[in-house]
Amino acid sequence: MLRKRQMYLKFIERNTAMKVRVKTGGEDSGAEYTVSFYDLDTEMAFWAKSEALHNLVSASDTAPRVEVTFWLRENMYTFEGRAMGPAPHIDDCAVLIEQLSPILAISRRSDARNEMRIPVNLYDIAPEDMALERPRAPERAPVFTAETFDISAGGFCLVSNEPLVSSGPLFLAEFSLSDKNDFLLPVRLLRKGDCPQTVLYHYDYGFLFIFDKLRDEKARIASAITNTVFKTRLASVTR
């Protein structure tokens, strides 16, 4: 049996985007920052770049505890740390972060599924359109509209009380994860079901994103999903 190697800071690539949430008394304070991994300081500490986090740490009398989450290739990881202080010798907006807990994979799946209700429009797509560097914005009506039951950086599951009637497995999916994250991606229909996910719908459909020409889009989807999950968790804590 193959064993996944332990994740260490030294395996994180420079410029990897990270989400850093400040914790107060074991709970989230509501402050969340996007930082860029810069380099190692020691095996258990690294420099990250973020002007906003730098300003917070510079004005603080203590080293705030933080939760760090990031994607590395196909996997999502998290660990707890402490923002030790600004590091002006590295960069004007650099912060030194100490790792306090092991780096854990959030899910054993290559792409963690997150239950979200997101409207999706599906359009028929011709095989020749798959050769385009970027999909063209559709000028026709969608052939199917439904909500996701769950979504990951690899694909999504749609649920509906209406059947999807189409001859081909390829579609163009249009959806949005926030005001700043609109997506238009080719997808492949992998399965059709009678909705074992929930009794509220008659049908469920599993789709896989096709990133052959759009390598950077997977990282963008992963980041957008992470942002949405964080905001949902924060909202539940602060109610």
PDB file of C-alpha atoms in Angstrom, residues 5 24 28 32 35 37 48 63 65 69 94 104 107 122 137 140 151 153 155 157 180 182 191 193 210 212 228:
ATOM      1  CA  ARG A   5       4.454  11.381   2.539  1.00  0.00           C
ATOM      2  CA  THR A  24      -8.717  34.730  19.572  1.00  0.00           C
ATOM      3  CA  ASP A  28     -12.004  33.068  14.859  1.00  0.00           C
ATOM      4  CA  GLU A  32      -8.851  36.797   7.327  1.00  0.00           C
ATOM      5  CA  VAL A  35      -0.777  35.803   1.951  1.00  0.00           C
ATOM      6  CA  PHE A  37       4.409  31.950   0.810  1.00  0.00           C
ATOM      7  CA  ALA A  48       4.875  35.193   4.022  1.00  0.00           C
ATOM      8  CA  ALA A  63       2.070  37.319  18.368  1.00  0.00           C
ATOM      9  CA  ARG A  65      -2.309  32.675  16.730  1.00  0.00           C
ATOM     10  CA  THR A  69      -4.944  26.891   4.858  1.00  0.00           C
ATOM     11  CA  ALA A  94       6.810  40.245   4.918  1.00  0.00           C
ATOM     12  CA  LEU A 104      -2.916  18.038   7.932  1.00  0.00           C
ATOM     13  CA  SER A 107      -9.709  15.460   2.973  1.00  0.00           C
ATOM     14  CA  LEU A 122     -25.175  24.217 -19.028  1.00  0.00           C
ATOM     15  CA  ALA A 137     -19.244  33.220 -24.167  1.00  0.00           C
ATOM     16  CA  ARG A 140     -27.726  30.963 -26.929  1.00  0.00           C
ATOM     17  CA  ILE A 151     -18.596  21.132  -5.731  1.00  0.00           C
ATOM     18  CA  ALA A 153     -11.857  21.739  -7.640  1.00  0.00           C
ATOM     19  CA  GLY A 155     -16.092  18.943 -10.668  1.00  0.00           C
ATOM     20  CA  CYS A 157     -22.856  17.316  -8.730  1.00  0.00           C
ATOM     21  CA  LYS A 180     -15.453  38.346  -8.356  1.00  0.00           C
ATOM     22  CA  ASP A 182     -17.252  33.918 -12.524  1.00  0.00           C
ATOM     23  CA  ARG A 191     -22.871   9.777 -14.378  1.00  0.00           C
ATOM     24  CA  GLY A 193     -28.561   9.001 -11.049  1.00  0.00           C
ATOM     25  CA  ILE A 210     -11.894  19.718 -18.261  1.00  0.00           C
ATOM     26  CA  ASP A 212      -6.719  20.671 -20.726  1.00  0.00           C
ATOM     27  CA  THR A 228     -16.683  30.550   0.309  1.00  0.00           C
TER      28      THR A 228
END
